[in-house]
Amino acid sequence: MRMIVNNIFNRRIKTLLSVMFVLFVSVSLYAVDEYISKIYKQLDKIFLEKSENALNNVLSDNNQDKNYYLIENYTEKKIRRLIVNNDYDFAMTAIIIVIENNLDNEQAVEMYSIISEAYEVQKAYEAEQEQKRQLELARIEMEKEKQRASVDKQYVSTSKTNTGKSVYISGKETKLSSYSWKGCLGIIDFAWLMEGASGLNNLAYGISLSGRYEYTFPNDVIFGGDIFADGHFLSFSQEEKNILPLFGELEGLLKFATAELSKKLFFRLGLGIYTGKDSKTDNTVTFADTLITPILGLTFQKISLPFANLDIGADWYAGHLFAQSNLNFAMGVNMNLEFAFASMDEVALNLNIGLRDKIFVKQGGFENRASLIFAVGVENVVK
């Protein structure tokens, strides 16, 4: 009986000791896991921030710990992850720190050798790619220089944006943008010639021709010329036919404008010929004789209206100063409304209604010559 009791007691003692041992081991493992886990978290943060000093501090502070191999293994695992991601810079730094803290780590030395070789291969590859990139950049820059040279030769700056950038057009359009022209045929030209002192007047019908040309230089200075000619060959007056002239005019003028003032304001200088008498006219008629005169004038062109473009101008005929003794003053005014009705790739068609008036102030009164013109015009398309 006593023997049985002793056996039971011994078994209980063994069970108790076993339980105590398991509890001790579990507590110890938990304690190890807890502080190792904290170090793992530190290493995670270090490799995320790639902090060389922080990594060295963690390894040097724990390299005498009996569980240092766990810390070392985890560090090497993080280094291998860097290698997979081709981040050889910090991988090389980290493996050197591992070796410095444990010179007996043969695995780390092998890893250093692998990283070093891979690092050299990567640097060679990156150098090659950089060289290719630089060559490509140089090629692109050379191509841009060629294009700039081509732009300088072939392109003209036509306008500027609010930010100061130039807008360019090329090829055939460049020529269209640098010059413009317009021609008009006046198929209906009614003229009224009136002499105030004698009360004589004449209503006549004729035709007219007009044209203009303008060239815009790169500095936004515009030079050009205007021409106008008309002749009246059919009289509607009830006066004696032999005392009324069939009159006409011819003008040729140079003009210029500058963007500093306005691209629409032109100064004009030229020569005009205005006929008032012909061989059939009675010499007693007081209409002015043919006047050949220099012309000085101003004109506004292409004034945009909601329905049309307006040209308006005035000219001074300097010939009155020396051409005729009975002529005190002479001038002319003109106005034209342009209505566009058709446009093609290169030319546009328009209808023009013009008014022209010439005033001659004489010693014995005044003379007025007014014309109403309906003309069909054609001009180039400026883009």
Short mmCIF file of C-alpha atoms in Angstrom, two decimals:
data_model
loop_
_atom_site.label_atom_id
_atom_site.label_comp_id
_atom_site.label_asym_id
_atom_site.label_seq_id
_atom_site.Cartn_x
_atom_site.Cartn_y
_atom_site.Cartn_z
CA MET A 1 0.00 0.00 0.00
CA ARG A 2 2.75 2.37 0.89
CA MET A 3 4.40 1.63 -2.37
CA ILE A 4 1.35 2.57 -4.30
CA VAL A 5 1.09 5.89 -2.46
CA ASN A 6 4.73 6.67 -3.20
CA ASN A 7 4.23 5.99 -6.89
CA ILE A 8 1.21 8.26 -7.08
CA PHE A 9 3.12 11.02 -5.29
CA ASN A 10 6.09 10.70 -7.59
CA ARG A 11 3.87 10.91 -10.65
CA ARG A 12 2.25 14.07 -9.34
CA ILE A 13 5.64 15.63 -8.63
CA LYS A 14 6.76 14.86 -12.20
CA THR A 15 3.55 16.28 -13.66
CA LEU A 16 3.93 19.46 -11.60
CA LEU A 17 7.54 19.88 -12.66
CA SER A 18 6.56 19.31 -16.31
CA VAL A 19 3.85 21.93 -16.10
CA MET A 20 6.22 24.39 -14.44
CA PHE A 21 8.85 23.77 -17.14
CA VAL A 22 6.34 24.32 -19.95
CA LEU A 23 5.16 27.53 -18.31
CA PHE A 24 8.74 28.76 -17.90
CA VAL A 25 9.62 27.99 -21.49
CA SER A 26 6.44 29.65 -22.78
CA VAL A 27 7.09 32.80 -20.77
CA SER A 28 10.68 32.89 -21.97
CA LEU A 29 9.68 32.43 -25.60
CA TYR A 30 7.04 35.11 -25.28
CA ALA A 31 9.57 37.51 -23.80
CA VAL A 32 12.02 36.74 -26.62
CA ASP A 33 9.31 37.15 -29.24
CA GLU A 34 8.24 40.46 -27.78
CA TYR A 35 11.62 42.25 -27.83
CA ILE A 36 12.67 40.60 -31.12
CA SER A 37 9.38 41.77 -32.64
CA LYS A 38 10.17 45.32 -31.55
CA ILE A 39 13.58 45.11 -33.21
CA TYR A 40 11.95 43.73 -36.38
CA LYS A 41 9.66 46.76 -36.46
CA GLN A 42 12.68 49.02 -36.03
CA LEU A 43 14.38 47.29 -38.96
CA ASP A 44 11.26 47.68 -41.09
CA LYS A 45 11.29 51.41 -40.45
CA ILE A 46 15.05 51.64 -41.04
CA PHE A 47 14.86 49.91 -44.42
CA LEU A 48 11.87 52.04 -45.37
CA GLU A 49 13.78 55.23 -44.55
CA LYS A 50 17.15 53.75 -45.68
CA SER A 51 18.89 55.09 -42.62
CA GLU A 52 22.50 53.89 -42.48
CA ASN A 53 23.22 55.18 -38.95
CA ALA A 54 20.03 53.72 -37.47
CA LEU A 55 20.80 50.28 -38.94
CA ASN A 56 24.33 50.32 -37.55
CA ASN A 57 23.05 51.34 -34.12
CA VAL A 58 20.50 48.50 -33.96
CA LEU A 59 23.03 45.84 -34.99
CA SER A 60 25.89 47.11 -32.83
CA ASP A 61 23.61 47.42 -29.77
CA ASN A 62 22.46 43.81 -30.12
CA ASN A 63 25.43 41.92 -31.61
CA GLN A 64 26.25 40.36 -28.24
CA ASP A 65 22.68 39.15 -27.72
CA LYS A 66 22.20 35.39 -27.78
CA ASN A 67 19.30 35.94 -30.24
CA TYR A 68 21.39 38.17 -32.49
CA TYR A 69 21.24 35.57 -35.22
CA LEU A 70 17.48 36.24 -35.49
CA ILE A 71 18.12 39.96 -35.92
CA GLU A 72 20.88 39.22 -38.43
CA ASN A 73 18.72 36.81 -40.41
CA TYR A 74 15.88 39.33 -40.59
CA THR A 75 18.30 42.03 -41.74
CA GLU A 76 19.60 39.77 -44.50
CA LYS A 77 16.04 39.02 -45.50
CA LYS A 78 15.39 42.76 -45.89
CA ILE A 79 18.60 43.07 -47.93
CA ARG A 80 17.48 40.29 -50.26
CA ARG A 81 14.24 42.19 -50.78
CA LEU A 82 16.28 45.22 -51.84
CA ILE A 83 18.17 43.06 -54.35
CA VAL A 84 14.91 41.80 -55.83
CA ASN A 85 13.82 45.44 -56.23
CA ASN A 86 17.18 46.33 -57.84
CA ASP A 87 17.96 48.78 -55.02
CA TYR A 88 21.65 47.99 -54.89
CA ASP A 89 22.79 51.24 -53.29
CA PHE A 90 21.31 50.64 -49.83
CA ALA A 91 21.68 46.86 -50.19
CA MET A 92 25.45 47.33 -50.50
CA THR A 93 25.52 49.73 -47.55
CA ALA A 94 23.42 47.41 -45.37
CA ILE A 95 25.43 44.23 -46.08
CA ILE A 96 28.68 46.05 -45.23
CA ILE A 97 27.16 47.06 -41.86
CA VAL A 98 26.13 43.43 -41.23
CA ILE A 99 29.66 42.21 -41.95
CA GLU A 100 31.26 44.90 -39.79
CA ASN A 101 29.10 43.78 -36.84
CA ASN A 102 29.84 40.07 -37.39
CA LEU A 103 32.99 39.26 -39.34
CA ASP A 104 32.26 35.52 -39.00
CA ASN A 105 29.06 35.77 -41.05
CA GLU A 106 30.10 33.85 -44.16
CA GLN A 107 26.64 34.08 -45.65
CA ALA A 108 26.82 37.88 -45.47
CA VAL A 109 30.23 37.84 -47.18
CA GLU A 110 28.81 35.73 -50.04
CA MET A 111 25.85 38.05 -50.29
CA TYR A 112 28.24 41.02 -50.47
CA SER A 113 30.03 39.40 -53.40
CA ILE A 114 26.74 38.78 -55.22
CA ILE A 115 25.52 42.30 -54.58
CA SER A 116 28.84 43.77 -55.69
CA GLU A 117 28.75 41.92 -59.02
CA ALA A 118 25.10 42.78 -59.60
CA TYR A 119 25.80 46.38 -58.63
CA GLU A 120 28.58 46.66 -61.20
CA VAL A 121 26.34 45.15 -63.87
CA GLN A 122 23.58 47.59 -62.97
CA LYS A 123 25.95 50.60 -63.04
CA ALA A 124 27.26 49.53 -66.44
CA TYR A 125 23.71 49.16 -67.72
CA GLU A 126 22.67 52.53 -66.29
CA ALA A 127 25.75 54.20 -67.79
CA GLU A 128 24.90 52.71 -71.17
CA GLN A 129 21.30 53.86 -70.94
CA GLU A 130 22.39 57.33 -69.85
CA GLN A 131 24.75 57.54 -72.80
CA LYS A 132 21.91 56.54 -75.13
CA ARG A 133 19.66 59.12 -73.49
CA GLN A 134 22.24 61.86 -73.92
CA LEU A 135 22.77 60.92 -77.57
CA GLU A 136 19.01 61.01 -78.15
CA LEU A 137 18.75 64.41 -76.45
CA ALA A 138 21.58 65.69 -78.64
CA ARG A 139 19.86 64.34 -81.75
CA ILE A 140 16.56 65.98 -80.76
CA GLU A 141 18.32 69.28 -80.07
CA MET A 142 20.03 69.17 -83.47
CA GLU A 143 16.68 68.47 -85.10
CA LYS A 144 15.15 71.43 -83.26
CA GLU A 145 17.98 73.68 -84.45
CA LYS A 146 17.34 72.58 -88.03
CA GLN A 147 13.65 73.28 -87.59
CA ARG A 148 14.41 76.72 -86.11
CA ALA A 149 16.61 77.51 -89.09
CA SER A 150 13.82 76.38 -91.39
CA VAL A 151 11.33 78.53 -89.49
CA ASP A 152 13.61 81.56 -89.80
CA LYS A 153 13.88 81.06 -93.57
CA GLN A 154 10.38 79.88 -94.41
CA TYR A 155 8.05 81.18 -91.71
CA VAL A 156 6.76 84.62 -90.91
CA SER A 157 5.32 85.72 -87.56
CA THR A 158 1.83 86.94 -88.35
CA SER A 159 0.45 87.86 -84.94
CA LYS A 160 1.13 87.72 -81.23
CA THR A 161 -0.97 86.26 -78.44
CA ASN A 162 -1.71 87.92 -75.11
CA THR A 163 1.26 86.12 -73.60
CA GLY A 164 3.61 87.49 -76.24
CA LYS A 165 4.04 84.28 -78.18
CA SER A 166 4.18 84.45 -81.96
CA VAL A 167 1.76 82.58 -84.19
CA TYR A 168 3.35 81.19 -87.37
CA ILE A 169 2.02 80.04 -90.72
CA SER A 170 4.02 78.43 -93.48
CA GLY A 171 4.43 77.53 -97.12
CA LYS A 172 1.95 79.07 -99.51
CA GLU A 173 0.15 80.70 -96.59
CA THR A 174 3.33 82.57 -95.60
CA LYS A 175 3.25 84.44 -98.89
CA LEU A 176 -0.45 85.13 -98.49
CA SER A 177 0.13 86.53 -95.05
CA SER A 178 3.05 88.78 -96.01
CA TYR A 179 1.27 90.56 -98.83
CA SER A 180 -2.28 91.33 -99.84
CA TRP A 181 -3.89 92.67 -102.97
CA LYS A 182 -7.32 93.69 -104.19
CA GLY A 183 -8.77 94.66 -107.56
CA CYS A 184 -12.19 96.14 -108.34
CA LEU A 185 -14.17 96.67 -111.52
CA GLY A 186 -16.78 99.40 -111.19
CA ILE A 187 -19.52 98.24 -113.50
CA ILE A 188 -21.77 101.12 -112.45
CA ASP A 189 -20.19 104.56 -112.01
CA PHE A 190 -22.58 107.50 -111.79
CA ALA A 191 -20.90 110.91 -111.57
CA TRP A 192 -22.33 114.34 -110.92
CA LEU A 193 -20.31 117.36 -111.99
CA MET A 194 -21.62 120.70 -110.73
CA GLU A 195 -20.32 124.25 -111.14
CA GLY A 196 -21.82 126.61 -108.57
CA ALA A 197 -21.26 130.03 -110.12
CA SER A 198 -22.73 129.25 -113.53
CA GLY A 199 -25.26 126.70 -112.32
CA LEU A 200 -24.08 124.21 -114.88
CA ASN A 201 -24.11 120.49 -114.03
CA ASN A 202 -23.70 117.18 -115.70
CA LEU A 203 -24.85 113.65 -114.76
CA ALA A 204 -22.80 111.00 -116.49
CA TYR A 205 -22.29 107.25 -116.55
CA GLY A 206 -19.00 105.37 -116.85
CA ILE A 207 -16.87 102.58 -115.49
CA SER A 208 -13.94 102.47 -113.11
CA LEU A 209 -10.96 100.34 -112.15
CA SER A 210 -9.14 100.31 -108.84
CA GLY A 211 -6.51 98.23 -107.13
CA ARG A 212 -4.24 98.09 -104.15
CA TYR A 213 -1.21 96.14 -103.01
CA GLU A 214 0.30 95.94 -99.50
CA TYR A 215 3.37 94.17 -98.17
CA THR A 216 3.92 93.59 -94.45
CA PHE A 217 7.53 93.48 -93.27
CA PRO A 218 8.62 91.45 -90.19
CA ASN A 219 8.77 94.65 -88.11
CA ASP A 220 5.04 95.22 -88.83
CA VAL A 221 5.66 98.13 -91.22
CA ILE A 222 3.36 97.99 -94.23
CA PHE A 223 4.20 99.48 -97.62
CA GLY A 224 1.95 99.45 -100.65
CA GLY A 225 0.19 101.37 -103.34
CA ASP A 226 -3.27 102.40 -104.58
CA ILE A 227 -4.46 103.07 -108.11
CA PHE A 228 -7.77 104.38 -109.38
CA ALA A 229 -9.07 105.31 -112.82
CA ASP A 230 -12.49 106.09 -114.19
CA GLY A 231 -13.99 107.61 -117.28
CA HIS A 232 -17.50 108.87 -118.02
CA PHE A 233 -18.63 108.52 -121.60
CA LEU A 234 -22.41 108.84 -121.43
CA SER A 235 -24.14 112.04 -120.32
CA PHE A 236 -27.71 112.20 -119.02
CA SER A 237 -27.87 115.98 -118.73
CA GLN A 238 -30.49 118.03 -120.58
CA GLU A 239 -27.96 120.79 -121.16
CA GLU A 240 -26.37 121.41 -124.52
CA LYS A 241 -24.17 118.44 -125.23
CA ASN A 242 -21.43 120.57 -126.71
CA ILE A 243 -20.78 122.49 -123.50
CA LEU A 244 -20.66 119.61 -121.04
CA PRO A 245 -17.46 117.60 -120.62
CA LEU A 246 -17.14 113.84 -120.39
CA PHE A 247 -14.72 113.83 -117.47
CA GLY A 248 -12.55 111.33 -115.63
CA GLU A 249 -9.61 110.86 -113.30
CA LEU A 250 -6.43 108.84 -112.78
CA GLU A 251 -4.61 108.38 -109.44
CA GLY A 252 -1.48 106.52 -108.43
CA LEU A 253 -0.30 106.64 -104.80
CA LEU A 254 2.26 105.04 -102.53
CA LYS A 255 1.28 104.43 -98.92
CA PHE A 256 2.63 103.08 -95.67
CA ALA A 257 1.43 102.20 -92.16
CA THR A 258 3.10 101.07 -88.97
CA ALA A 259 1.78 98.96 -86.09
CA GLU A 260 3.07 101.55 -83.60
CA LEU A 261 0.24 103.82 -84.76
CA SER A 262 -2.23 101.50 -86.42
CA LYS A 263 -2.14 98.87 -89.14
CA LYS A 264 -5.34 100.40 -90.50
CA LEU A 265 -4.09 104.01 -90.81
CA PHE A 266 -2.15 104.68 -94.04
CA PHE A 267 -0.28 107.79 -95.12
CA ARG A 268 -0.50 108.33 -98.88
CA LEU A 269 1.66 110.22 -101.38
CA GLY A 270 1.17 110.21 -105.14
CA LEU A 271 0.02 111.92 -108.30
CA GLY A 272 -3.47 112.60 -109.70
CA ILE A 273 -4.87 113.72 -113.04
CA TYR A 274 -8.43 115.14 -113.12
CA THR A 275 -10.09 116.15 -116.37
CA GLY A 276 -12.93 118.70 -116.52
CA LYS A 277 -12.91 119.94 -120.08
CA ASP A 278 -12.34 118.23 -123.37
CA SER A 279 -12.06 119.31 -126.97
CA LYS A 280 -15.83 119.42 -127.40
CA THR A 281 -16.47 121.62 -124.38
CA ASP A 282 -17.38 125.25 -124.97
CA ASN A 283 -14.48 127.45 -123.84
CA THR A 284 -16.91 129.75 -122.03
CA VAL A 285 -17.87 126.99 -119.58
CA THR A 286 -16.31 127.66 -116.20
CA PHE A 287 -15.51 124.04 -115.29
CA ALA A 288 -11.93 123.66 -114.07
CA ASP A 289 -9.33 122.71 -116.61
CA THR A 290 -7.41 119.44 -116.39
CA LEU A 291 -5.51 119.36 -113.09
CA ILE A 292 -2.28 117.43 -112.65
CA THR A 293 -1.39 117.51 -108.98
CA PRO A 294 0.65 115.87 -106.20
CA ILE A 295 -1.54 114.17 -103.60
CA LEU A 296 -1.06 113.98 -99.83
CA GLY A 297 -3.59 112.00 -97.86
CA LEU A 298 -4.70 109.74 -95.05
CA THR A 299 -6.94 106.70 -95.25
CA PHE A 300 -8.35 104.18 -92.79
CA GLN A 301 -8.74 100.68 -94.23
CA LYS A 302 -10.62 97.56 -93.22
CA ILE A 303 -12.57 99.11 -90.36
CA SER A 304 -14.72 96.21 -89.18
CA LEU A 305 -18.45 96.84 -89.04
CA PRO A 306 -21.08 94.23 -88.12
CA PHE A 307 -22.07 93.80 -91.75
CA ALA A 308 -19.13 95.07 -93.83
CA ASN A 309 -15.61 96.51 -93.92
CA LEU A 310 -15.26 100.28 -94.24
CA ASP A 311 -12.51 102.30 -95.97
CA ILE A 312 -12.54 106.07 -95.55
CA GLY A 313 -9.99 108.73 -96.39
CA ALA A 314 -9.20 112.29 -97.45
CA ASP A 315 -6.61 113.73 -99.86
CA TRP A 316 -5.19 117.20 -100.44
CA TYR A 317 -4.39 118.21 -104.00
CA ALA A 318 -1.33 120.42 -103.73
CA GLY A 319 -1.53 121.39 -107.42
CA HIS A 320 -3.92 124.22 -106.64
CA LEU A 321 -0.92 126.14 -105.31
CA PHE A 322 0.70 126.45 -108.72
CA ALA A 323 -1.32 124.78 -111.48
CA GLN A 324 -4.17 127.23 -112.06
CA SER A 325 -4.37 130.87 -111.10
CA ASN A 326 -8.12 130.80 -110.44
CA LEU A 327 -7.99 127.70 -108.16
CA ASN A 328 -7.68 128.49 -104.43
CA PHE A 329 -8.10 125.04 -102.89
CA ALA A 330 -8.66 121.44 -103.97
CA MET A 331 -9.25 118.23 -102.07
CA GLY A 332 -10.98 114.89 -102.28
CA VAL A 333 -12.72 112.45 -99.91
CA ASN A 334 -13.61 108.83 -100.48
CA MET A 335 -15.48 106.05 -98.75
CA ASN A 336 -16.05 102.39 -99.60
CA LEU A 337 -18.17 99.66 -98.04
CA GLU A 338 -17.05 96.10 -98.78
CA PHE A 339 -19.53 93.22 -98.51
CA ALA A 340 -18.00 89.73 -98.78
CA PHE A 341 -20.15 87.16 -100.58
CA ALA A 342 -17.83 84.32 -101.64
CA SER A 343 -14.53 82.90 -100.42
CA MET A 344 -12.28 80.21 -101.86
CA ASP A 345 -8.94 78.78 -100.83
CA GLU A 346 -6.87 81.57 -102.38
CA VAL A 347 -9.24 84.41 -103.33
CA ALA A 348 -12.40 86.05 -102.03
CA LEU A 349 -15.09 87.96 -103.90
CA ASN A 350 -16.91 91.01 -102.57
CA LEU A 351 -19.35 93.74 -103.54
CA ASN A 352 -18.19 97.33 -103.09
CA ILE A 353 -20.28 100.48 -102.82
CA GLY A 354 -18.09 103.57 -103.01
CA LEU A 355 -18.54 107.33 -102.74
CA ARG A 356 -15.89 109.70 -104.09
CA ASP A 357 -16.07 113.50 -104.01
CA LYS A 358 -13.72 116.23 -105.23
CA ILE A 359 -14.06 119.84 -104.21
CA PHE A 360 -12.47 122.71 -106.14
CA VAL A 361 -12.72 126.16 -104.54
CA LYS A 362 -12.21 128.81 -107.23
CA GLN A 363 -12.08 132.57 -107.16
CA GLY A 364 -15.50 132.78 -108.74
CA GLY A 365 -17.20 129.99 -106.78
CA PHE A 366 -16.81 126.26 -106.31
CA GLU A 367 -17.02 123.09 -108.30
CA ASN A 368 -17.98 119.62 -107.03
CA ARG A 369 -17.44 116.23 -108.67
CA ALA A 370 -19.12 113.32 -106.90
CA SER A 371 -19.27 109.66 -107.90
CA LEU A 372 -21.35 106.70 -106.76
CA ILE A 373 -19.70 103.42 -107.73
CA PHE A 374 -20.91 99.84 -107.58
CA ALA A 375 -17.97 97.47 -108.10
CA VAL A 376 -17.16 93.78 -107.95
CA GLY A 377 -13.90 93.09 -106.13
CA VAL A 378 -11.51 90.17 -105.86
CA GLU A 379 -8.71 89.84 -103.28
CA ASN A 380 -6.33 87.23 -101.98
CA VAL A 381 -7.16 85.32 -98.79
CA VAL A 382 -4.89 86.33 -95.93
CA LYS A 383 -4.66 83.60 -93.27
#
